[in-house]
């Protein structure tokens, strides 16, 4: 009986503590990760987007190892996401052509809880190198996000592909984009 009473009193104290802090909460901003957690791995979501918006080249989805802090690991994070490190993301994957000189890269990251999703998206856009390939360049670049997921898409418009079509596919797969940069 004492156990139940102790648990009840502890729960009651927690409830009062939370109620007492309720008035000091700030309204959530649109830029923080929303309460919406997009279901699925980044690899699954990229594959769904490619199913929704097919490409005419053979490509592949690869996870990005965010735990590798070696020089090569940090280069892979920067080269694929545009971010200097993985401090603000918890998961990432990239879809790129498996062969040939095609300027196409679609990367998806899950933003860590409490991080500013728009700031992560903006840093991805400003940090990515659209000339990361040897002899081709992407000239159509968009970044979009919804819930806790950000997608960066960059393509060479000369291939007949448009970044907006992949943003539209993203909206169909995960929900309407909260923003497009």
Tab-separated table of N, CA and C in Angstrom:
chain	number	residue	atom	x	y	z
A	1	UNK	N	0.820	-1.192	0.000
A	1	UNK	CA	0.000	0.000	0.000
A	1	UNK	C	0.868	1.262	0.000
A	2	UNK	N	1.966	1.231	0.783
A	2	UNK	CA	2.851	2.388	0.849
A	2	UNK	C	3.485	2.662	-0.520
A	3	UNK	N	3.790	1.585	-1.279
A	3	UNK	CA	4.380	1.753	-2.594
A	3	UNK	C	3.426	2.515	-3.499
A	4	UNK	N	2.174	2.108	-3.511
A	4	UNK	CA	1.182	2.750	-4.370
A	4	UNK	C	0.989	4.213	-3.986
A	5	UNK	N	0.953	4.462	-2.674
A	5	UNK	CA	0.795	5.840	-2.205
A	5	UNK	C	2.004	6.682	-2.604
A	6	UNK	N	3.221	6.123	-2.495
A	6	UNK	CA	4.433	6.836	-2.884
A	6	UNK	C	4.429	7.143	-4.377
A	7	UNK	N	4.050	6.176	-5.200
A	7	UNK	CA	3.999	6.376	-6.648
A	7	UNK	C	2.949	7.426	-6.977
A	8	UNK	N	1.793	7.363	-6.320
A	8	UNK	CA	0.729	8.333	-6.563
A	8	UNK	C	1.180	9.747	-6.196
A	9	UNK	N	1.832	9.896	-5.053
A	9	UNK	CA	2.300	11.216	-4.627
A	9	UNK	C	3.403	11.744	-5.552
A	10	UNK	N	4.294	10.860	-6.009
A	10	UNK	CA	5.348	11.276	-6.936
A	10	UNK	C	4.736	11.745	-8.256
A	11	UNK	N	3.742	11.019	-8.742
A	11	UNK	CA	3.067	11.407	-9.981
A	11	UNK	C	2.334	12.733	-9.800
A	12	UNK	N	1.707	12.908	-8.648
A	12	UNK	CA	0.985	14.141	-8.371
A	12	UNK	C	1.960	15.330	-8.311
A	13	UNK	N	3.118	15.139	-7.694
A	13	UNK	CA	4.112	16.205	-7.619
A	13	UNK	C	4.627	16.557	-9.024
A	14	UNK	N	4.824	15.553	-9.836
A	14	UNK	CA	5.270	15.787	-11.210
A	14	UNK	C	4.219	16.568	-11.989
A	15	UNK	N	2.972	16.205	-11.795
A	15	UNK	CA	1.878	16.900	-12.467
A	15	UNK	C	1.836	18.369	-12.058
A	16	UNK	N	1.969	18.657	-10.756
A	16	UNK	CA	1.975	20.041	-10.289
A	16	UNK	C	3.201	20.807	-10.817
A	17	UNK	N	4.343	20.134	-10.869
A	17	UNK	CA	5.554	20.785	-11.377
A	17	UNK	C	5.376	21.158	-12.842
A	18	UNK	N	4.796	20.251	-13.615
A	18	UNK	CA	4.565	20.535	-15.029
A	18	UNK	C	3.518	21.628	-15.207
A	19	UNK	N	2.488	21.609	-14.401
A	19	UNK	CA	1.439	22.627	-14.496
A	19	UNK	C	1.997	23.994	-14.116
A	20	UNK	N	2.875	24.031	-13.148
A	20	UNK	CA	3.466	25.298	-12.718
A	20	UNK	C	4.363	25.906	-13.784
A	21	UNK	N	4.952	25.080	-14.629
A	21	UNK	CA	5.828	25.578	-15.691
A	21	UNK	C	5.052	25.885	-16.961
A	22	UNK	N	3.802	25.527	-16.996
A	22	UNK	CA	3.017	25.685	-18.226
A	22	UNK	C	2.919	27.107	-18.707
A	23	UNK	N	2.830	28.074	-17.833
A	23	UNK	CA	2.679	29.464	-18.248
A	23	UNK	C	3.937	30.054	-18.845
A	24	UNK	N	5.098	29.460	-18.587
A	24	UNK	CA	6.338	30.041	-19.073
A	24	UNK	C	6.769	29.472	-20.420
A	25	UNK	N	6.034	28.540	-20.961
A	25	UNK	CA	6.401	27.965	-22.246
A	25	UNK	C	6.229	28.983	-23.345
A	26	UNK	N	7.194	28.983	-24.261
A	26	UNK	CA	7.082	29.842	-25.427
A	26	UNK	C	6.351	29.077	-26.518
A	27	UNK	N	5.669	29.815	-27.353
A	27	UNK	CA	5.011	29.175	-28.484
A	27	UNK	C	6.085	28.570	-29.382
A	28	UNK	N	5.860	27.322	-29.864
A	28	UNK	CA	6.872	26.714	-30.710
A	28	UNK	C	7.036	27.506	-32.002
A	29	UNK	N	8.266	27.582	-32.455
A	29	UNK	CA	8.509	28.267	-33.714
A	29	UNK	C	8.418	27.267	-34.850
A	30	UNK	N	8.219	27.778	-36.041
A	30	UNK	CA	8.139	26.911	-37.201
A	30	UNK	C	9.482	26.324	-37.546
A	31	UNK	N	10.545	26.893	-37.040
A	31	UNK	CA	11.862	26.444	-37.456
A	31	UNK	C	12.388	25.271	-36.643
A	32	UNK	N	11.827	25.000	-35.473
A	32	UNK	CA	12.307	23.851	-34.716
A	32	UNK	C	11.673	22.587	-35.275
A	33	UNK	N	12.320	21.466	-35.000
A	33	UNK	CA	11.783	20.202	-35.469
A	33	UNK	C	10.383	20.041	-34.901
A	34	UNK	N	9.438	19.763	-35.764
A	34	UNK	CA	8.061	19.640	-35.301
A	34	UNK	C	7.877	18.319	-34.573
A	35	UNK	N	6.736	18.194	-33.942
A	35	UNK	CA	6.406	16.965	-33.226
A	35	UNK	C	6.192	15.814	-34.197
A	36	UNK	N	6.077	16.122	-35.488
A	36	UNK	CA	5.870	15.083	-36.491
A	36	UNK	C	7.182	14.365	-36.735
A	37	UNK	N	7.198	13.081	-36.451
A	37	UNK	CA	8.356	12.252	-36.763
A	37	UNK	C	8.002	11.481	-38.011
A	38	UNK	N	8.719	11.739	-39.068
A	38	UNK	CA	8.475	11.047	-40.325
A	38	UNK	C	8.916	9.600	-40.147
A	39	UNK	N	8.032	8.684	-40.443
A	39	UNK	CA	8.324	7.257	-40.278
A	39	UNK	C	9.186	6.730	-41.418
A	40	UNK	N	10.054	5.803	-41.101
A	40	UNK	CA	10.911	5.164	-42.086
A	40	UNK	C	12.339	5.645	-41.985
A	41	UNK	N	13.247	4.816	-42.486
A	41	UNK	CA	14.655	5.208	-42.518
A	41	UNK	C	14.877	6.158	-43.684
A	42	UNK	N	15.992	6.821	-43.679
A	42	UNK	CA	16.308	7.729	-44.771
A	42	UNK	C	16.443	6.950	-46.084
A	43	UNK	N	16.984	5.726	-46.010
A	43	UNK	CA	17.091	4.890	-47.199
A	43	UNK	C	15.712	4.547	-47.749
A	44	UNK	N	14.793	4.151	-46.858
A	44	UNK	CA	13.431	3.814	-47.285
A	44	UNK	C	12.754	5.008	-47.949
A	45	UNK	N	12.893	6.184	-47.344
A	45	UNK	CA	12.248	7.376	-47.888
A	45	UNK	C	12.823	7.751	-49.248
A	46	UNK	N	14.139	7.662	-49.408
A	46	UNK	CA	14.738	7.949	-50.711
A	46	UNK	C	14.237	6.974	-51.774
A	47	UNK	N	14.160	5.705	-51.433
A	47	UNK	CA	13.649	4.713	-52.387
A	47	UNK	C	12.195	5.003	-52.758
A	48	UNK	N	11.387	5.429	-51.787
A	48	UNK	CA	9.998	5.770	-52.084
A	48	UNK	C	9.915	6.986	-53.009
A	49	UNK	N	10.782	7.952	-52.810
A	49	UNK	CA	10.784	9.142	-53.671
A	49	UNK	C	11.181	8.760	-55.089
A	50	UNK	N	12.179	7.887	-55.239
A	50	UNK	CA	12.596	7.449	-56.574
A	50	UNK	C	11.489	6.620	-57.227
A	51	UNK	N	10.721	5.885	-56.458
A	51	UNK	CA	9.576	5.166	-57.018
A	51	UNK	C	8.518	6.159	-57.497
A	52	UNK	N	8.311	7.214	-56.727
A	52	UNK	CA	7.335	8.254	-57.061
A	52	UNK	C	7.801	9.102	-58.251
A	53	UNK	N	9.091	9.399	-58.304
A	53	UNK	CA	9.684	10.221	-59.376
A	53	UNK	C	10.888	9.466	-59.934
A	54	UNK	N	10.631	8.521	-60.858
A	54	UNK	CA	11.730	7.687	-61.373
A	54	UNK	C	12.781	8.491	-62.143
A	55	UNK	N	13.981	7.938	-62.174
A	55	UNK	CA	15.077	8.485	-62.965
A	55	UNK	C	15.435	7.446	-64.023
A	56	UNK	N	16.079	7.901	-65.098
A	56	UNK	CA	16.401	6.991	-66.199
A	56	UNK	C	17.820	6.450	-66.128
A	57	UNK	N	18.474	6.639	-65.017
A	57	UNK	CA	19.811	6.095	-64.848
A	57	UNK	C	19.804	5.136	-63.671
A	58	UNK	N	20.789	4.237	-63.652
A	58	UNK	CA	20.882	3.304	-62.538
A	58	UNK	C	21.530	4.036	-61.372
A	59	UNK	N	20.825	4.071	-60.268
A	59	UNK	CA	21.324	4.742	-59.083
A	59	UNK	C	21.224	3.841	-57.875
A	60	UNK	N	21.765	4.309	-56.800
A	60	UNK	CA	21.723	3.528	-55.585
A	60	UNK	C	21.638	4.408	-54.357
A	61	UNK	N	21.009	3.860	-53.333
A	61	UNK	CA	20.889	4.544	-52.047
A	61	UNK	C	21.965	4.006	-51.117
A	62	UNK	N	22.680	4.924	-50.495
A	62	UNK	CA	23.709	4.526	-49.545
A	62	UNK	C	23.543	5.304	-48.246
A	63	UNK	N	23.606	4.609	-47.120
A	63	UNK	CA	23.592	5.346	-45.849
A	63	UNK	C	24.909	6.095	-45.683
A	64	UNK	N	24.864	7.176	-44.949
A	64	UNK	CA	26.067	7.954	-44.657
A	64	UNK	C	26.434	7.681	-43.202
A	65	UNK	N	27.649	7.225	-42.978
A	65	UNK	CA	28.100	6.892	-41.622
A	65	UNK	C	28.386	8.178	-40.854
A	66	UNK	N	27.499	8.511	-39.956
A	66	UNK	CA	27.641	9.740	-39.173
A	66	UNK	C	28.573	9.579	-37.977
A	67	UNK	N	28.962	8.344	-37.691
A	67	UNK	CA	29.836	8.097	-36.541
A	67	UNK	C	31.311	8.172	-36.907
A	68	UNK	N	31.620	8.170	-38.201
A	68	UNK	CA	33.004	8.197	-38.654
A	68	UNK	C	33.526	9.632	-38.609
A	69	UNK	N	34.352	9.919	-37.621
A	69	UNK	CA	34.894	11.270	-37.467
A	69	UNK	C	36.319	11.385	-38.006
A	70	UNK	N	36.738	10.367	-38.752
A	70	UNK	CA	38.045	10.455	-39.403
A	70	UNK	C	37.971	11.514	-40.494
A	71	UNK	N	39.100	11.828	-41.075
A	71	UNK	CA	39.126	12.813	-42.158
A	71	UNK	C	38.229	12.367	-43.317
A	72	UNK	N	38.304	11.078	-43.669
A	72	UNK	CA	37.465	10.548	-44.751
A	72	UNK	C	35.988	10.584	-44.378
A	73	UNK	N	35.682	10.267	-43.138
A	73	UNK	CA	34.292	10.273	-42.685
A	73	UNK	C	33.692	11.666	-42.704
A	74	UNK	N	34.454	12.657	-42.224
A	74	UNK	CA	33.969	14.036	-42.242
A	74	UNK	C	33.850	14.552	-43.675
A	75	UNK	N	34.767	14.118	-44.553
A	75	UNK	CA	34.672	14.489	-45.964
A	75	UNK	C	33.380	13.923	-46.564
A	76	UNK	N	33.050	12.675	-46.246
A	76	UNK	CA	31.825	12.057	-46.778
A	76	UNK	C	30.579	12.805	-46.297
A	77	UNK	N	30.576	13.207	-45.039
A	77	UNK	CA	29.430	13.977	-44.515
A	77	UNK	C	29.325	15.304	-45.252
A	78	UNK	N	30.432	16.024	-45.375
A	78	UNK	CA	30.439	17.328	-46.050
A	78	UNK	C	30.085	17.183	-47.525
A	79	UNK	N	30.679	16.215	-48.204
A	79	UNK	CA	30.477	16.015	-49.631
A	79	UNK	C	29.024	15.670	-49.964
A	80	UNK	N	28.361	14.957	-49.075
A	80	UNK	CA	26.990	14.524	-49.351
A	80	UNK	C	25.930	15.454	-48.773
A	81	UNK	N	26.161	15.994	-47.581
A	81	UNK	CA	25.116	16.800	-46.929
A	81	UNK	C	25.374	18.299	-46.981
A	82	UNK	N	26.631	18.688	-47.156
A	82	UNK	CA	26.980	20.103	-47.084
A	82	UNK	C	27.276	20.557	-45.669
A	83	UNK	N	27.054	19.681	-44.693
A	83	UNK	CA	27.304	20.019	-43.288
A	83	UNK	C	28.739	19.657	-42.915
A	84	UNK	N	29.338	20.440	-42.030
A	84	UNK	CA	30.711	20.191	-41.623
A	84	UNK	C	30.860	18.972	-40.729
A	85	UNK	N	29.795	18.606	-40.034
A	85	UNK	CA	29.821	17.440	-39.156
A	85	UNK	C	28.381	16.971	-38.935
A	86	UNK	N	28.236	15.926	-38.162
A	86	UNK	CA	26.916	15.333	-37.946
A	86	UNK	C	26.307	15.715	-36.602
A	87	UNK	N	26.743	16.809	-36.006
A	87	UNK	CA	26.271	17.196	-34.680
A	87	UNK	C	24.767	17.452	-34.611
A	88	UNK	N	24.160	17.899	-35.695
A	88	UNK	CA	22.751	18.289	-35.658
A	88	UNK	C	21.828	17.309	-36.378
A	89	UNK	N	22.372	16.181	-36.814
A	89	UNK	CA	21.550	15.177	-37.495
A	89	UNK	C	21.794	13.808	-36.867
A	90	UNK	N	20.801	12.930	-37.006
A	90	UNK	CA	20.917	11.607	-36.397
A	90	UNK	C	20.964	10.479	-37.415
A	91	UNK	N	20.627	10.773	-38.659
A	91	UNK	CA	20.580	9.745	-39.697
A	91	UNK	C	20.692	10.448	-41.043
A	92	UNK	N	21.343	9.791	-42.012
A	92	UNK	CA	21.474	10.385	-43.342
A	92	UNK	C	21.710	9.295	-44.377
A	93	UNK	N	21.232	9.562	-45.595
A	93	UNK	CA	21.466	8.667	-46.730
A	93	UNK	C	21.460	9.507	-47.998
A	94	UNK	N	22.059	8.954	-49.043
A	94	UNK	CA	22.159	9.656	-50.312
A	94	UNK	C	21.792	8.712	-51.452
A	95	UNK	N	21.133	9.267	-52.481
A	95	UNK	CA	20.857	8.546	-53.719
A	95	UNK	C	21.624	9.254	-54.820
A	96	UNK	N	22.502	8.501	-55.510
A	96	UNK	CA	23.278	9.062	-56.602
A	96	UNK	C	23.436	8.024	-57.699
A	97	UNK	N	23.786	8.483	-58.925
A	97	UNK	CA	24.041	7.549	-60.019
A	97	UNK	C	25.178	6.603	-59.658
A	98	UNK	N	25.059	5.356	-60.120
A	98	UNK	CA	26.084	4.370	-59.813
A	98	UNK	C	27.244	4.424	-60.809
A	99	UNK	N	26.994	4.976	-61.966
A	99	UNK	CA	28.040	5.046	-62.985
A	99	UNK	C	27.769	6.237	-63.903
A	100	UNK	N	28.804	6.768	-64.468
A	100	UNK	CA	28.634	7.860	-65.420
A	100	UNK	C	28.812	9.221	-64.780
A	101	UNK	N	28.851	10.216	-65.629
A	101	UNK	CA	29.029	11.597	-65.181
A	101	UNK	C	27.691	12.314	-65.234
A	102	UNK	N	26.874	12.045	-64.255
A	102	UNK	CA	25.551	12.664	-64.169
A	102	UNK	C	25.520	13.484	-62.885
A	103	UNK	N	25.277	14.770	-63.021
A	103	UNK	CA	25.203	15.644	-61.841
A	103	UNK	C	23.831	15.476	-61.212
A	104	UNK	N	23.748	14.576	-60.266
A	104	UNK	CA	22.499	14.298	-59.561
A	104	UNK	C	22.852	13.806	-58.171
A	105	UNK	N	22.281	14.414	-57.168
A	105	UNK	CA	22.466	13.958	-55.801
A	105	UNK	C	21.222	14.314	-55.003
A	106	UNK	N	20.678	13.333	-54.328
A	106	UNK	CA	19.528	13.556	-53.445
A	106	UNK	C	19.896	12.972	-52.088
A	107	UNK	N	19.958	13.832	-51.098
A	107	UNK	CA	20.346	13.403	-49.759
A	107	UNK	C	19.216	13.728	-48.790
A	108	UNK	N	19.012	12.843	-47.841
A	108	UNK	CA	17.983	13.047	-46.840
A	108	UNK	C	18.599	12.844	-45.470
A	109	UNK	N	18.279	13.775	-44.551
A	109	UNK	CA	18.788	13.685	-43.188
A	109	UNK	C	17.637	13.804	-42.194
A	110	UNK	N	17.827	13.161	-41.053
A	110	UNK	CA	16.899	13.333	-39.938
A	110	UNK	C	17.556	14.298	-38.964
A	111	UNK	N	16.865	15.375	-38.672
A	111	UNK	CA	17.387	16.418	-37.791
A	111	UNK	C	17.229	15.960	-36.339
A	112	UNK	N	18.251	16.198	-35.555
A	112	UNK	CA	18.237	15.812	-34.143
A	112	UNK	C	17.167	16.601	-33.386
A	113	UNK	N	16.573	15.988	-32.368
A	113	UNK	CA	15.553	16.679	-31.573
A	113	UNK	C	16.097	17.990	-30.999
A	114	UNK	N	15.274	19.022	-31.063
A	114	UNK	CA	15.639	20.323	-30.517
A	114	UNK	C	16.432	21.206	-31.455
A	115	UNK	N	16.845	20.686	-32.591
A	115	UNK	CA	17.626	21.481	-33.545
A	115	UNK	C	16.701	22.303	-34.435
A	116	UNK	N	17.214	23.383	-34.948
A	116	UNK	CA	16.491	24.279	-35.836
A	116	UNK	C	16.534	23.699	-37.247
A	117	UNK	N	15.407	23.150	-37.692
A	117	UNK	CA	15.355	22.432	-38.967
A	117	UNK	C	15.669	23.345	-40.151
A	118	UNK	N	15.191	24.588	-40.099
A	118	UNK	CA	15.472	25.509	-41.211
A	118	UNK	C	16.948	25.913	-41.237
A	119	UNK	N	17.562	26.039	-40.079
A	119	UNK	CA	18.991	26.372	-40.034
A	119	UNK	C	19.816	25.219	-40.600
A	120	UNK	N	19.444	23.986	-40.264
A	120	UNK	CA	20.137	22.819	-40.823
A	120	UNK	C	19.972	22.810	-42.337
A	121	UNK	N	18.750	23.034	-42.815
A	121	UNK	CA	18.486	23.055	-44.254
A	121	UNK	C	19.292	24.144	-44.944
A	122	UNK	N	19.320	25.327	-44.370
A	122	UNK	CA	20.069	26.439	-44.974
A	122	UNK	C	21.559	26.134	-44.998
A	123	UNK	N	22.082	25.546	-43.918
A	123	UNK	CA	23.497	25.195	-43.880
A	123	UNK	C	23.828	24.104	-44.907
A	124	UNK	N	22.889	23.183	-45.122
A	124	UNK	CA	23.097	22.168	-46.146
A	124	UNK	C	23.192	22.830	-47.522
A	125	UNK	N	22.259	23.740	-47.793
A	125	UNK	CA	22.235	24.393	-49.103
A	125	UNK	C	23.482	25.249	-49.330
A	126	UNK	N	23.876	26.010	-48.329
A	126	UNK	CA	25.037	26.883	-48.520
A	126	UNK	C	26.359	26.117	-48.460
A	127	UNK	N	26.371	24.930	-47.844
A	127	UNK	CA	27.614	24.171	-47.696
A	127	UNK	C	27.884	23.148	-48.778
A	128	UNK	N	26.869	22.793	-49.575
A	128	UNK	CA	27.059	21.744	-50.579
A	128	UNK	C	27.797	22.300	-51.791
A	129	UNK	N	28.587	21.474	-52.427
A	129	UNK	CA	29.338	21.871	-53.623
A	129	UNK	C	28.631	21.305	-54.853
A	130	UNK	N	27.975	22.146	-55.650
A	130	UNK	CA	27.286	21.644	-56.842
A	130	UNK	C	28.252	21.189	-57.944
A	131	UNK	N	29.548	21.351	-57.723
A	131	UNK	CA	30.569	20.872	-58.664
A	131	UNK	C	31.380	19.731	-58.035
A	132	UNK	N	30.754	18.944	-57.198
A	132	UNK	CA	31.493	17.890	-56.508
A	132	UNK	C	31.917	16.751	-57.432
A	133	UNK	N	31.367	16.715	-58.610
A	133	UNK	CA	31.757	15.717	-59.593
A	133	UNK	C	32.907	16.263	-60.432
A	134	UNK	N	33.622	15.413	-61.108
A	134	UNK	CA	34.821	15.840	-61.826
A	134	UNK	C	34.498	16.759	-63.011
A	135	UNK	N	33.535	16.391	-63.831
A	135	UNK	CA	33.349	17.176	-65.056
A	135	UNK	C	31.907	17.618	-65.301
A	136	UNK	N	31.067	17.568	-64.313
A	136	UNK	CA	29.684	18.036	-64.457
A	136	UNK	C	29.312	18.880	-63.248
A	137	UNK	N	28.254	19.683	-63.407
A	137	UNK	CA	27.829	20.574	-62.335
A	137	UNK	C	26.306	20.588	-62.247
A	138	UNK	N	25.798	20.620	-61.029
A	138	UNK	CA	24.362	20.766	-60.804
A	138	UNK	C	24.028	22.246	-60.797
A	139	UNK	N	22.982	22.613	-61.544
A	139	UNK	CA	22.581	24.019	-61.581
A	139	UNK	C	21.171	24.236	-61.047
A	140	UNK	N	20.540	23.166	-60.589
A	140	UNK	CA	19.187	23.236	-60.040
A	140	UNK	C	19.241	22.600	-58.654
A	141	UNK	N	19.129	23.412	-57.614
A	141	UNK	CA	19.325	22.962	-56.241
A	141	UNK	C	18.193	23.459	-55.360
A	142	UNK	N	17.545	22.542	-54.661
A	142	UNK	CA	16.500	22.910	-53.709
A	142	UNK	C	16.680	22.100	-52.431
A	143	UNK	N	16.240	22.679	-51.331
A	143	UNK	CA	16.226	21.988	-50.049
A	143	UNK	C	14.816	22.129	-49.494
A	144	UNK	N	14.271	21.022	-48.998
A	144	UNK	CA	12.916	21.034	-48.459
A	144	UNK	C	12.890	20.260	-47.154
A	145	UNK	N	11.878	20.481	-46.360
A	145	UNK	CA	11.774	19.764	-45.104
A	145	UNK	C	10.355	19.618	-44.629
A	146	UNK	N	10.150	18.596	-43.830
A	146	UNK	CA	8.865	18.345	-43.202
A	146	UNK	C	9.121	17.509	-41.956
A	147	UNK	N	8.444	17.833	-40.877
A	147	UNK	CA	8.622	17.064	-39.645
A	147	UNK	C	10.058	17.162	-39.170
A	148	UNK	N	10.732	16.027	-39.116
A	148	UNK	CA	12.122	16.004	-38.660
A	148	UNK	C	13.094	15.623	-39.774
A	149	UNK	N	12.638	15.772	-41.032
A	149	UNK	CA	13.435	15.330	-42.174
A	149	UNK	C	13.701	16.499	-43.124
A	150	UNK	N	14.939	16.571	-43.617
A	150	UNK	CA	15.329	17.555	-44.625
A	150	UNK	C	15.866	16.793	-45.828
A	151	UNK	N	15.462	17.239	-47.030
A	151	UNK	CA	15.974	16.649	-48.259
A	151	UNK	C	16.637	17.732	-49.098
A	152	UNK	N	17.845	17.446	-49.577
A	152	UNK	CA	18.547	18.307	-50.514
A	152	UNK	C	18.584	17.587	-51.848
A	153	UNK	N	18.176	18.260	-52.905
A	153	UNK	CA	18.227	17.680	-54.249
A	153	UNK	C	18.964	18.648	-55.159
A	154	UNK	N	19.947	18.139	-55.886
A	154	UNK	CA	20.620	18.969	-56.879
A	154	UNK	C	20.827	18.153	-58.141
A	155	UNK	N	20.512	18.808	-59.268
A	155	UNK	CA	20.578	18.147	-60.564
A	155	UNK	C	21.126	19.115	-61.608
A	156	UNK	N	21.593	18.547	-62.707
A	156	UNK	CA	21.953	19.324	-63.886
A	156	UNK	C	20.693	19.415	-64.728
A	157	UNK	N	20.170	20.623	-64.919
A	157	UNK	CA	18.922	20.780	-65.666
A	157	UNK	C	19.064	20.326	-67.109
A	158	UNK	N	20.304	20.209	-67.604
A	158	UNK	CA	20.527	19.718	-68.959
A	158	UNK	C	20.170	18.246	-69.126
A	159	UNK	N	19.990	17.542	-68.016
A	159	UNK	CA	19.614	16.120	-68.088
A	159	UNK	C	18.115	15.940	-68.295
A	160	UNK	N	17.377	17.038	-68.255
A	160	UNK	CA	15.918	16.941	-68.375
A	160	UNK	C	15.234	16.738	-67.029
A	161	UNK	N	16.004	16.663	-65.969
A	161	UNK	CA	15.445	16.512	-64.632
A	161	UNK	C	15.286	17.884	-63.988
A	162	UNK	N	14.331	17.985	-63.077
A	162	UNK	CA	14.116	19.240	-62.348
A	162	UNK	C	14.029	18.941	-60.860
A	163	UNK	N	14.728	19.726	-60.071
A	163	UNK	CA	14.716	19.533	-58.623
A	163	UNK	C	13.292	19.611	-58.069
A	164	UNK	N	12.463	20.486	-58.624
A	164	UNK	CA	11.101	20.653	-58.125
A	164	UNK	C	10.289	19.362	-58.212
A	165	UNK	N	10.522	18.546	-59.240
A	165	UNK	CA	9.762	17.296	-59.357
A	165	UNK	C	10.090	16.348	-58.195
A	166	UNK	N	11.312	16.406	-57.685
A	166	UNK	CA	11.686	15.575	-56.540
A	166	UNK	C	11.160	16.165	-55.232
A	167	UNK	N	11.072	17.484	-55.160
A	167	UNK	CA	10.438	18.128	-54.011
A	167	UNK	C	8.962	17.736	-53.968
A	168	UNK	N	8.304	17.709	-55.135
A	168	UNK	CA	6.904	17.287	-55.198
A	168	UNK	C	6.751	15.832	-54.752
A	169	UNK	N	7.671	14.969	-55.178
A	169	UNK	CA	7.640	13.563	-54.770
A	169	UNK	C	7.868	13.438	-53.268
A	170	UNK	N	8.763	14.254	-52.726
A	170	UNK	CA	9.003	14.291	-51.283
A	170	UNK	C	7.693	14.602	-50.561
A	171	UNK	N	6.959	15.602	-51.062
A	171	UNK	CA	5.676	15.975	-50.459
A	171	UNK	C	4.685	14.829	-50.465
A	172	UNK	N	4.660	14.050	-51.528
A	172	UNK	CA	3.735	12.912	-51.607
A	172	UNK	C	4.136	11.791	-50.660
A	173	UNK	N	5.439	11.624	-50.449
A	173	UNK	CA	5.924	10.522	-49.616
A	173	UNK	C	5.856	10.847	-48.126
A	174	UNK	N	6.284	12.034	-47.722
A	174	UNK	CA	6.368	12.333	-46.288
A	174	UNK	C	5.328	13.318	-45.791
A	175	UNK	N	4.652	13.990	-46.675
A	175	UNK	CA	3.699	15.035	-46.282
A	175	UNK	C	4.093	16.306	-46.993
A	176	UNK	N	3.211	17.228	-47.059
A	176	UNK	CA	3.501	18.477	-47.751
A	176	UNK	C	4.734	19.126	-47.142
A	177	UNK	N	5.673	19.567	-47.976
A	177	UNK	CA	6.856	20.221	-47.432
A	177	UNK	C	6.482	21.433	-46.581
A	178	UNK	N	7.111	21.537	-45.421
A	178	UNK	CA	6.873	22.684	-44.539
A	178	UNK	C	7.551	23.920	-45.117
A	179	UNK	N	8.616	23.711	-45.887
A	179	UNK	CA	9.335	24.835	-46.484
A	179	UNK	C	10.157	24.323	-47.641
A	180	UNK	N	10.499	25.227	-48.533
A	180	UNK	CA	11.424	24.949	-49.633
A	180	UNK	C	12.384	26.114	-49.700
A	181	UNK	N	13.664	25.797	-49.718
A	181	UNK	CA	14.698	26.843	-49.803
A	181	UNK	C	15.374	26.711	-51.155
